[in-house]
Coordinates of C-alpha atoms and ligand atoms in Angstrom, one line a residue:
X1 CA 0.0 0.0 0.0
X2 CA 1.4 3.2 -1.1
X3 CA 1.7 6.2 1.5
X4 CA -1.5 7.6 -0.4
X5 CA -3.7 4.8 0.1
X6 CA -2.5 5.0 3.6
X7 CA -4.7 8.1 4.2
X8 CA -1.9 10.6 4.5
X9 CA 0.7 12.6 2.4
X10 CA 4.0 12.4 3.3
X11 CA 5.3 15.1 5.2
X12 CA 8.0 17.1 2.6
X13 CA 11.9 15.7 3.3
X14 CA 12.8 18.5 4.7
X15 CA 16.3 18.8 7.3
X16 CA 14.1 19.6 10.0
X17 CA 12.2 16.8 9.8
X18 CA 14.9 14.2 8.7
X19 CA 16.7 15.3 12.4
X20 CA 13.3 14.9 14.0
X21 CA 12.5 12.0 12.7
X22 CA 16.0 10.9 13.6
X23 CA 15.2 11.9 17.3
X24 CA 12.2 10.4 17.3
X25 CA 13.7 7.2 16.8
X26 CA 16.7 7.3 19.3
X27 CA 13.3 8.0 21.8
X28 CA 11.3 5.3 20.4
X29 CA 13.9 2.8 21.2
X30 CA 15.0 4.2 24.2
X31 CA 18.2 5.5 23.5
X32 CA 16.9 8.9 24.8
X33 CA 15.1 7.9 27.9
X34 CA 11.9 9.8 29.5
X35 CA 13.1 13.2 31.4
X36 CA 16.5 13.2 29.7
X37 CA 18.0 16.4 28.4
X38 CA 18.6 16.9 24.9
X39 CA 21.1 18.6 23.3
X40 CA 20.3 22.6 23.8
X41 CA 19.8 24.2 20.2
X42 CA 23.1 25.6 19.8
X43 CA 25.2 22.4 20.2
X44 CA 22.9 20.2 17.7
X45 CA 23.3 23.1 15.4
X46 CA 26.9 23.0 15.8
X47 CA 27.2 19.3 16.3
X48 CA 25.0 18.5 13.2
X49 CA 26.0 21.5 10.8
X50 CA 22.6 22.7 11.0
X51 CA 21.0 26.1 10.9
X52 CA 19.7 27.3 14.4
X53 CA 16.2 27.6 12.7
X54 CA 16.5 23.9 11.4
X55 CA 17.2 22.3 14.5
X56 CA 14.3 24.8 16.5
X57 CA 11.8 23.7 13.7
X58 CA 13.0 19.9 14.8
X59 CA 12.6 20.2 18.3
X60 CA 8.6 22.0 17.6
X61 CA 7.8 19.1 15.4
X62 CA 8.8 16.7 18.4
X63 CA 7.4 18.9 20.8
X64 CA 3.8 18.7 18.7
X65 CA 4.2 15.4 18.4
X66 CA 3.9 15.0 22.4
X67 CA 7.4 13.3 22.1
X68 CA 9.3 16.3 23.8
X69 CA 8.4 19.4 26.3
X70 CA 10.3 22.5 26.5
X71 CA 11.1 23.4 30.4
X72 CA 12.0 27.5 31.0
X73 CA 15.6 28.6 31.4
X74 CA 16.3 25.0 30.9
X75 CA 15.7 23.9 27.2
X76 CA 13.8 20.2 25.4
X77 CA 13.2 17.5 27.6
X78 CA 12.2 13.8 26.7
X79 CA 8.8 13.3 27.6
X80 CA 8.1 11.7 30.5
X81 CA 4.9 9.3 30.1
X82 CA 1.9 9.7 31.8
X83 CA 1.1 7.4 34.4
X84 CA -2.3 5.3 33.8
X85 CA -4.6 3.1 36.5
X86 CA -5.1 -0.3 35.7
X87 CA -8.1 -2.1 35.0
X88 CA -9.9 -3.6 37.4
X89 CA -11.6 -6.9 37.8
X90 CA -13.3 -7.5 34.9
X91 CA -17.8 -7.9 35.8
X92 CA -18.9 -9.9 33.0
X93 CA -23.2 -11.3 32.9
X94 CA -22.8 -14.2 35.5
X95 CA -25.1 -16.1 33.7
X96 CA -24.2 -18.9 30.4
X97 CA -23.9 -17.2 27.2
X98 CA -24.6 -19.1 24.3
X99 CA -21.5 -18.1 21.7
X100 CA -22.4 -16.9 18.7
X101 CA -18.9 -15.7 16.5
X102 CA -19.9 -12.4 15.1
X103 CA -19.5 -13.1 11.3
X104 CA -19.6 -9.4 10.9
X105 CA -16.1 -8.9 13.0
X106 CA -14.7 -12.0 10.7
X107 CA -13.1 -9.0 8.7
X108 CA -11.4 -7.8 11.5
X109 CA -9.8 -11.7 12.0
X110 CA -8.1 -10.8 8.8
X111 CA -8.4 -7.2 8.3
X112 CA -5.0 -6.8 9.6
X113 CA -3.3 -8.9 6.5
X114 CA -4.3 -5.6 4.6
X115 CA -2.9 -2.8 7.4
X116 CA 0.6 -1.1 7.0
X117 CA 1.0 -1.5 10.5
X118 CA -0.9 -4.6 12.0
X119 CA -1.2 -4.6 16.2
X120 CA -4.4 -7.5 15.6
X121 CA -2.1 -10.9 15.2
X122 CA -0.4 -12.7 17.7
X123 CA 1.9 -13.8 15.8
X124 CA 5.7 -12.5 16.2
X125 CA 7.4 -11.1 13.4
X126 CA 9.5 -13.8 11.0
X127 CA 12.8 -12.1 11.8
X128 CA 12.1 -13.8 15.5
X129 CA 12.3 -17.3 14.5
X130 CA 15.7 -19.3 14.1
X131 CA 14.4 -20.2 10.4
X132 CA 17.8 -21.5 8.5
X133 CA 18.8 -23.6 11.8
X134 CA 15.0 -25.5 11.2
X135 CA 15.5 -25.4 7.2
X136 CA 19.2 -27.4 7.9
X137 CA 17.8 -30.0 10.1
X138 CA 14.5 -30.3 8.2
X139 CA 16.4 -31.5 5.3
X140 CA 19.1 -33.3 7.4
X141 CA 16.2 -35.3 8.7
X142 CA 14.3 -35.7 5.4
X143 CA 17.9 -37.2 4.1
X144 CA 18.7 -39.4 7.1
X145 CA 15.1 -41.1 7.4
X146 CA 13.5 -40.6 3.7
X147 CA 11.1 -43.1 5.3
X148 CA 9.1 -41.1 7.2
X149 CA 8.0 -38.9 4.6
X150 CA 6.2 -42.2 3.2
X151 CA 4.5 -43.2 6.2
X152 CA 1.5 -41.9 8.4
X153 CA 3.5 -42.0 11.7
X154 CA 2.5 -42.5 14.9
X155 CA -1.1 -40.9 16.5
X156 CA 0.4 -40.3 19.9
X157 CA 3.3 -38.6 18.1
X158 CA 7.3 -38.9 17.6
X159 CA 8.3 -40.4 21.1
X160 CA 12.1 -38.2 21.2
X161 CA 9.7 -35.1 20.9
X162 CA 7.8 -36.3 23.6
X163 CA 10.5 -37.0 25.7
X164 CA 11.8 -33.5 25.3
X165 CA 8.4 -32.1 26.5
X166 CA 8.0 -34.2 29.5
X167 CA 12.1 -33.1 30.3
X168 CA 11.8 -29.7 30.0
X169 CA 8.1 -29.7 32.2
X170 CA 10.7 -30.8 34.9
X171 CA 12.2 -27.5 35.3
X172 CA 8.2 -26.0 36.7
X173 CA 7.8 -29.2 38.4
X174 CA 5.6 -31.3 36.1
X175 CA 5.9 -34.4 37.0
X176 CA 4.8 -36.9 33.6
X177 CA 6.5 -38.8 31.2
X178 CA 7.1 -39.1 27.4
X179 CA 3.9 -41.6 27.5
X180 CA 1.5 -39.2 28.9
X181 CA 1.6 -36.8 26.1
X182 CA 0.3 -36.6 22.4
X183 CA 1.2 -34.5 20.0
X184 CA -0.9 -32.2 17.8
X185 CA -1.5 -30.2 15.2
X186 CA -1.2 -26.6 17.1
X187 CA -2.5 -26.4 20.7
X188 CA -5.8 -25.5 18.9
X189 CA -6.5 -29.1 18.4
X190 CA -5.3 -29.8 21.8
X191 CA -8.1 -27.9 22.5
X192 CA -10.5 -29.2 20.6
X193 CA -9.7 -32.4 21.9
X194 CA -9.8 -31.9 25.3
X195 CA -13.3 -30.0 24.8
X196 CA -14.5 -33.0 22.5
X197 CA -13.4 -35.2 25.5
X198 CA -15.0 -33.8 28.5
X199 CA -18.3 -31.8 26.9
X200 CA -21.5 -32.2 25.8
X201 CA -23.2 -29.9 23.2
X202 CA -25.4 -27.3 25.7
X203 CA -22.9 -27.7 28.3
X204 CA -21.4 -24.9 30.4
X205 CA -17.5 -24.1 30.3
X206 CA -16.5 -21.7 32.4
X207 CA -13.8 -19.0 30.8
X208 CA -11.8 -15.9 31.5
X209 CA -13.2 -12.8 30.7
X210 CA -12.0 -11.3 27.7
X211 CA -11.1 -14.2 26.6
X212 CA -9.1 -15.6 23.1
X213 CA -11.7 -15.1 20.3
X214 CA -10.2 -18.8 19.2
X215 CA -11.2 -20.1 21.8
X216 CA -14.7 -18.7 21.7
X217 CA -15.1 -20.2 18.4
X218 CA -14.2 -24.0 19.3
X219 CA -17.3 -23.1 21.9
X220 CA -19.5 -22.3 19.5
X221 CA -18.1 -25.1 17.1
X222 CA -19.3 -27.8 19.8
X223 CA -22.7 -25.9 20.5
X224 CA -20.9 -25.2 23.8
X225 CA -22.4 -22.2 26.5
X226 CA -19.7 -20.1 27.8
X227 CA -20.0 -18.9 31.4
X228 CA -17.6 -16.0 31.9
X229 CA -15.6 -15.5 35.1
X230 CA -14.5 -12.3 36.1
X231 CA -10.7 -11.4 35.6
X232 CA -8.3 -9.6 37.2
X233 CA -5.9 -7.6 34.2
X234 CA -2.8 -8.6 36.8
X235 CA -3.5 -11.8 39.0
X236 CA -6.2 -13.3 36.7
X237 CA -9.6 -14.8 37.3
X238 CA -11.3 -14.3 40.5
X239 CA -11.2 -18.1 42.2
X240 CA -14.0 -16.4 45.1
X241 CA -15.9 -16.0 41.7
X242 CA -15.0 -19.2 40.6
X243 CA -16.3 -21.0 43.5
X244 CA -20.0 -19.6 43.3
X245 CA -20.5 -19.9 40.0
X246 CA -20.0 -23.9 40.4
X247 CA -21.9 -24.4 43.1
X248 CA -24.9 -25.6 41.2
X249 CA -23.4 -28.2 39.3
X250 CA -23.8 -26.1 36.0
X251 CA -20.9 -25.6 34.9
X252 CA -19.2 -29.3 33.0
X253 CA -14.9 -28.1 32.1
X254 CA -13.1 -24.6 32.9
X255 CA -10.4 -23.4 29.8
X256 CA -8.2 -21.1 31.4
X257 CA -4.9 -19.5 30.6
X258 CA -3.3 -18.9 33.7
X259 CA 0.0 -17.6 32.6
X260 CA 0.0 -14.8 30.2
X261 CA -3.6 -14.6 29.2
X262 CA -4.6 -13.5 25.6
X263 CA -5.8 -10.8 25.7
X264 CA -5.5 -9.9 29.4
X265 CA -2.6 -11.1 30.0
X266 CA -2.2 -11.9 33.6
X267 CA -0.6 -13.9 35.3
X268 CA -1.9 -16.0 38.2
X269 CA -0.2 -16.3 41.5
X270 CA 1.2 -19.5 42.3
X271 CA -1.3 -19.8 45.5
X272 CA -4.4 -18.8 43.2
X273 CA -3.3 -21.6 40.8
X274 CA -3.3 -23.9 43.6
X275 CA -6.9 -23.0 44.7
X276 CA -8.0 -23.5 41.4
X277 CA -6.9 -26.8 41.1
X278 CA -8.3 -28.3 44.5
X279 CA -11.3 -26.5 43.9
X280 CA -12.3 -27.7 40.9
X281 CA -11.1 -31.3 41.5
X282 CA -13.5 -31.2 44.6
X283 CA -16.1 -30.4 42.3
X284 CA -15.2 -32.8 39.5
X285 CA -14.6 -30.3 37.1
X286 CA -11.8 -30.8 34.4
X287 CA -9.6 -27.8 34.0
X288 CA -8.4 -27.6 30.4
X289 CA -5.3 -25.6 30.4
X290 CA -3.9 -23.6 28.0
X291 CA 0.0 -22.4 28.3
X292 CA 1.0 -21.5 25.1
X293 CA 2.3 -18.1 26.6
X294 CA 4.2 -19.9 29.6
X295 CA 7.6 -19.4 28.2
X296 CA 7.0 -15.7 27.6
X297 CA 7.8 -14.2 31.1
X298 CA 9.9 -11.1 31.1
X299 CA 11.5 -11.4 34.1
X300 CA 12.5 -14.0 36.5
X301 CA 11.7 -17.5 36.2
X302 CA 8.9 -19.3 34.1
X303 CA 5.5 -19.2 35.8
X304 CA 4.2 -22.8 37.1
X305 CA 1.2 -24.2 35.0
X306 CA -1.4 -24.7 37.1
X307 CA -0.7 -28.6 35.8
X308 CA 1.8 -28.5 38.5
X309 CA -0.1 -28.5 41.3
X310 CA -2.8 -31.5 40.2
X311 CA -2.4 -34.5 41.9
X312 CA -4.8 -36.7 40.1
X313 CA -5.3 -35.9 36.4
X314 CA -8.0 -33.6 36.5
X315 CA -5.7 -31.0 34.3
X316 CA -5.4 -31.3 30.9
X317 CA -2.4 -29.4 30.1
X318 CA -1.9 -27.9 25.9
X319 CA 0.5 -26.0 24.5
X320 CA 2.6 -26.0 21.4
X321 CA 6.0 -24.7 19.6
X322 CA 4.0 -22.4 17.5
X323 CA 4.7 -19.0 19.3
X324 CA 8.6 -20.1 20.4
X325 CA 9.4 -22.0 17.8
X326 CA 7.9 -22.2 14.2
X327 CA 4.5 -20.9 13.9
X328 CA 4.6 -22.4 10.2
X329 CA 4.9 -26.1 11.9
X330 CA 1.4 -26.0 14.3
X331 CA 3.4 -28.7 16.3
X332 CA 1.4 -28.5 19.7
X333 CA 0.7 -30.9 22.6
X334 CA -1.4 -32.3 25.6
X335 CA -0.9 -34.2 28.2
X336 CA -4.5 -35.1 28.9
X337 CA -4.3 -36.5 32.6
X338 CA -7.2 -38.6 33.2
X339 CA -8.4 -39.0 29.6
X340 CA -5.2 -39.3 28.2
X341 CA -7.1 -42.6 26.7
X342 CA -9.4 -40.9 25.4
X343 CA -7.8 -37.9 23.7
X344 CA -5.4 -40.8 22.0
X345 CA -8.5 -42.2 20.5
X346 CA -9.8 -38.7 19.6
X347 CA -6.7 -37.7 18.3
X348 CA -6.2 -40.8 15.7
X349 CA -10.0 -39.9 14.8
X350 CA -9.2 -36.3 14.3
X351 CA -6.3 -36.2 12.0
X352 CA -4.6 -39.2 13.3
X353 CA -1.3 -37.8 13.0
X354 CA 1.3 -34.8 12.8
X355 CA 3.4 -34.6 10.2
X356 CA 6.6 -36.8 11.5
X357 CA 8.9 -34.9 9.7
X358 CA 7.7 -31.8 11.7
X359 CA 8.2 -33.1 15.1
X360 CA 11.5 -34.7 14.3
X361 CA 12.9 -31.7 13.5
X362 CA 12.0 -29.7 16.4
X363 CA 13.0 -32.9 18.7
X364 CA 17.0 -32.1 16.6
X365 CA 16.3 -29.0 17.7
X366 CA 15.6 -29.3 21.1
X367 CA 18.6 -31.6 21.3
X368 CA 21.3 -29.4 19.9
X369 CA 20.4 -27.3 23.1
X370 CA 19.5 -24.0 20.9
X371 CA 16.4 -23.9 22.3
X372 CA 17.2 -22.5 25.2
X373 CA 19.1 -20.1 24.0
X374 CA 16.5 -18.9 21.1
X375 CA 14.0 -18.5 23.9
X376 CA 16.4 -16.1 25.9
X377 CA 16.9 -14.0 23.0
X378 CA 13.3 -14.6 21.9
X379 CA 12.2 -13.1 25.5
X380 CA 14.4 -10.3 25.4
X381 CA 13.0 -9.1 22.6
X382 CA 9.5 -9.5 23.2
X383 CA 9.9 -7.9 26.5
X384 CA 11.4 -5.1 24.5
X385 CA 8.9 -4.7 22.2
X386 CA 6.0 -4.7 24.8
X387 CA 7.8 -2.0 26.9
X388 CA 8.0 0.7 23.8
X389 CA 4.4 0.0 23.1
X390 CA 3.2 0.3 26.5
X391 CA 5.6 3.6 26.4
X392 CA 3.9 4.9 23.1
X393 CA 0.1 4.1 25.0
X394 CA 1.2 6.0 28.0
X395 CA 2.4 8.8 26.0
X396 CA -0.4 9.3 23.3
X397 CA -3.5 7.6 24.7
X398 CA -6.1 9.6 26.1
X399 CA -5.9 10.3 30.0
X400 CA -8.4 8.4 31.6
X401 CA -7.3 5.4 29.7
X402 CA -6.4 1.9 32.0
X403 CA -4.3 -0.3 31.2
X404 CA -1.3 -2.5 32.6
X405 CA 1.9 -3.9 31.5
X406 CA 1.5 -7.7 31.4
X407 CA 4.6 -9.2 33.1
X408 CA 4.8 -12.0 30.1
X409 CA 3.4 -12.0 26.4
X410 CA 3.2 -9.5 23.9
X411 CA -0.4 -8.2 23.9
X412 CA -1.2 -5.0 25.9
X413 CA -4.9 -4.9 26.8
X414 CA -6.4 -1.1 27.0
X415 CA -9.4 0.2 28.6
X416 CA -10.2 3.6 26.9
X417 CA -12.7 5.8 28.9
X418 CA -16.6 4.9 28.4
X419 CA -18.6 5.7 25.6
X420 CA -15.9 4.8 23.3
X421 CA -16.6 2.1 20.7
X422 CA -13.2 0.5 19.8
X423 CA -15.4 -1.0 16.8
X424 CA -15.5 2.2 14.8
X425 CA -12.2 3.3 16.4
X426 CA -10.9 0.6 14.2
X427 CA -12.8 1.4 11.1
X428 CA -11.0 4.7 11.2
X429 CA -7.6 3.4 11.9
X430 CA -8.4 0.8 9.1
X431 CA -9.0 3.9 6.8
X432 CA -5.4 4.9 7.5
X433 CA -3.7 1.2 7.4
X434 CA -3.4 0.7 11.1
X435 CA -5.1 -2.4 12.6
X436 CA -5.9 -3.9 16.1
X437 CA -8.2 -6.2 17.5
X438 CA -11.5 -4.5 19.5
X439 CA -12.7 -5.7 22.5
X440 CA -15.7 -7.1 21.8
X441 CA -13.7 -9.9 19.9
X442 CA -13.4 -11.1 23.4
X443 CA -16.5 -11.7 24.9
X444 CA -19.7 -13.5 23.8
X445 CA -21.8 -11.2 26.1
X446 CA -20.0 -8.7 23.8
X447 CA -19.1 -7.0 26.4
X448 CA -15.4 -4.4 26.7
X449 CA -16.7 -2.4 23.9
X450 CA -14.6 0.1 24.8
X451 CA -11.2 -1.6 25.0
X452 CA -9.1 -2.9 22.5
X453 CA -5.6 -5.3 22.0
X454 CA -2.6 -4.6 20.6
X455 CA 0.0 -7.3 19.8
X456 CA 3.5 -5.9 20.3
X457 CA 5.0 -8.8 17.6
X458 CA 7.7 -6.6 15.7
X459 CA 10.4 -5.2 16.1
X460 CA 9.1 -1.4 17.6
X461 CA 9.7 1.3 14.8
X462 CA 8.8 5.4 14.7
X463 CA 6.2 3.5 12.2
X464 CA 4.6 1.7 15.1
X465 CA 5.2 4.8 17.8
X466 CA 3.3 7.3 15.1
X467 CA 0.5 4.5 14.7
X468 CA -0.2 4.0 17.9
X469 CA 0.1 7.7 18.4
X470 CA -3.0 7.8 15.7
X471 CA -5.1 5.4 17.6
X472 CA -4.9 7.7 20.3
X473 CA -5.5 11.0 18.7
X474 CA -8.4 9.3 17.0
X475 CA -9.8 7.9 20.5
X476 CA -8.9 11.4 21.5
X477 CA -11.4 13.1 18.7
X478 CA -13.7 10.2 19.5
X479 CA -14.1 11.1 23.3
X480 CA -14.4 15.0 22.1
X481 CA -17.2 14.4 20.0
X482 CA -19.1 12.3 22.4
X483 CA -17.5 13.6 25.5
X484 CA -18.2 11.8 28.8
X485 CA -18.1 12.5 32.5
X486 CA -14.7 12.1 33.9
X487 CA -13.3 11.5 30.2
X488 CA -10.5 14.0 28.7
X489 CA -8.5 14.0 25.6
X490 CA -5.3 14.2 25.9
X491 CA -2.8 17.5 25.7
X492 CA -1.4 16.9 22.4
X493 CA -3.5 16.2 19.4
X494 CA -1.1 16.1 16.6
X495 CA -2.3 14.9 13.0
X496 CA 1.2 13.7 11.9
X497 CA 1.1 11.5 9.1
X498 CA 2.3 8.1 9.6
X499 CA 5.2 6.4 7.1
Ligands
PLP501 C1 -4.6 -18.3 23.8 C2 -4.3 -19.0 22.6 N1 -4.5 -20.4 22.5 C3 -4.3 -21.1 21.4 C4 -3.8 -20.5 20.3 C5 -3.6 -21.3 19.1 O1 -2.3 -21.9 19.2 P1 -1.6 -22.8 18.0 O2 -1.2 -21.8 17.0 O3 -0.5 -23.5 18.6 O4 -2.7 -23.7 17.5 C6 -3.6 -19.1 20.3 C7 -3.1 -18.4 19.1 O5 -2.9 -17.3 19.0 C8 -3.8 -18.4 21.4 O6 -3.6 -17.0 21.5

């Protein structure tokens, strides 16, 4: 899409904006931090040969932008962010919602595909994957057992693989073995599986709330009623909540994310995770678990699953290598606990296998020990990304926005002030090539109209600083044209094009 068809004219190349763009940059990735000093106007003139006026008209453009402030008798100051309150605990309906996917958001699935700058998919930029390393040992493997490729292989999966997954569970504690887990394509047929297993169509599972559109779907796929729990942005889904709402006997399987919840993304503290488990084993309630974001912590040391604190197979743990690994490969797994018989015979009905040849290769991989190592680098960078972005909300988003920085996973989850529709916030951003997901996308009740996700998954440019800069000035013009109590727009409204 040319910059035209991107809703704005590009700004002329002029000196002044080649240096501010320049500084813009260095802020964007942190090389000039918030409250640092810049250069006074003299020395960049002198430093960069530049005219006095050239570097002044440099420093307004940054200063419009919101980017830069101008203290007296003191001279251009990085912009410190403004500080925003968290969400709180979500309140969704507390009664079963039957889950209807809104064909009429099935555009916004794929509307990003289409967007010069796309915050809708979770899926990390190409440049994050160790893709020659997988192309070497997929043809090492296809040349050392040609075999494989003319045969079905095995339902349960390549048993090396397997091995490596129960290995590396030992590090949070899991405590199964190389037999207890099958392999599948993605951990969206884990999913499936384990909701094929333990449900009945009209039956209640109990959810987070938002939670992952993908996972609405498989409910409505199996004519299943979602009941939908409120969540906490930071420490997850309320357990007290929990606890009354399967009192009655209504509801038949829980799918949680504990760690790193799309789109939410908390994380659940180990003690909460441990209620959770007792509790619904007491009430004989599988807990389908879903830890594809697990390895995605920021900090410290992985977060437990809540897998590790079941002691008799009433967690049905899935996950797969398709966000650390090779999202191309949908190589996922479960280890299915007490119906790992089942899910066997449910997975050879399914699609009876995955691709051998898949699954050898990441097992070579996960033996040459760079796994490890990808997923330090791989964490770093994430980290990275999700910190400018939550930067850029802070700095361009309206005031009374909420939001919180997610201590694992790359999706930022943002409350914008009431009487906002994030639905025709993103028809306008879609006007001007910028995509995210809307909130509603979240929640069969359709509830969080007014919030919105934004997947941090590339590397962080001025290109995504100045879109998410948009989406706030637009929110901003939204909230003045239908202003509400308590709401205001922020300081800055600055309609610089994006690039
Ligand atoms: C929460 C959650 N679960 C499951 C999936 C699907 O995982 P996979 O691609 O391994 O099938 C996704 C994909 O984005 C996800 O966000």
């Amino acid at each position: 899409m040319n910059d035209l068809a991107f809703g704005h004219r590009r700004k002329a190349d002029t000196l002044y904006h080649q240096l501010a763009e320049e500084m813009a940059q260095a802020i964007a990735a942190g090389l000039l931090k918030p409250g640092e000093k810049l250069p006074s106007v003299r020395k960049m003139s002198s430093q960069r040969q530049l005219s006095l006026s050239t570097v002044m008209e440099a420093y307004r453009e940054l200063e419009d932008r919101g980017l830069i402030e101008a203290r007296p008798q003191s001279g251009f100051y990085v912009r410190p962010a403004q500080a925003m309150q968290i969400p709180l605990l979500t309140q969704p309906p507390q009664t079963p919602s039957r889950v209807i996917t809104q064909a009429e958001f099935w555009p916004y699935h794929v509307g990003g595909a289409s967007a010069r700058v796309d915050f809708s998919f979770a899926v990390l930029a190409p440049e994050h994957y160790p893709t020659q390393p997988l192309q070497r040992l997929l043809s090492q493997v296809s040349r050392h057992a040609p075999e494989i490729l003319a045969d079905y292989g095995r339902p349960q999966g390549d048993p090396e693989l397997r091995r490596h997954i129960a290995r590396r569970s030992l590090a949070w504690g899991g405590q199964f073995e190389a037999d207890d887990v099958i392999i599948t394509q993605g951990c969206l047929e884990a999913l499936n599986l384990c909701l094929r297993a333990v449900t009945r169509p009209g039956d209640v599972v109990a959810i987070e709330s938002p939670a992952y559109f993908g996972l609405l779907q498989i409910l409505e796929s199996f004519n299943l009623k979602a009941l939908e729990i409120p969540t906490h942005p930071q420490t997850g889904i309320s357990v007290e909540a929990l606890e009354l709402a399967t009192r009655n006997g209504q509801v038949q399987a829980c799918l949680l994310l504990p760690n790193f919840s799309n789109p939410i993304g908390c994380l659940m503290p180990d003690e909460a995770k441990r209620r959770l488990v007792e509790l619904l084993d007491s009430r004989n309630i599988p807990l389908i678990e879903d830890d594809l974001y697990g390895e995605f912590f920021h900090h410290g040391e992985r977060p437990r699953p809540a897998k590790a604190f079941d002691r008799t197979g009433n967690v049905m743990l899935c996950s797969s290598f398709t966000k650390t690994l090779a999202p191309g490969f949908r190589v996922g797994w479960v280890v299915a606990g007490r119906w790992q018989r089942e899910l066997e015979k449910l997975k050879f009905i399914n699609t009876f296998s995955t691709p051998a040849i898949l699954q050898q290769t990441i097992a070579r991989f996960l033996e040459n020990g760079g796994y490890d190592h990808h997923l330090r680098k791989l964490r770093r960078a994430v980290c990275e990304q999700v910190e400018h972005g939550a930067a850029a909300v802070r700095r361009y988003f309206p005031a009374n926005t909420r939001f919180t920085v997610p201590e694992g996973g790359f999706v930022l989850w943002i409350e914008l002030p009431e009487g906002i529709d994030t639905l025709q916030l993103l028809q306008r951003c879609l006007q001007e090539g910028i995509a995210f997901s809307p909130g509603e996308l979240f929640s069969p009740s359709r509830s969080y109209r007014n919030c919105l996700r934004i997947c941090c998954v590339q590397t962080w440019t001025t290109r995504h600083e100045k879109a998410v800069q948009r989406i706030g000035e637009l929110a901003a013009e939204m909230l003045l044209q239908a202003p509400v109590a308590g709401a205001t727009a922020p300081a800055v409204i600055d309609p610089t094009p994006i690039k």
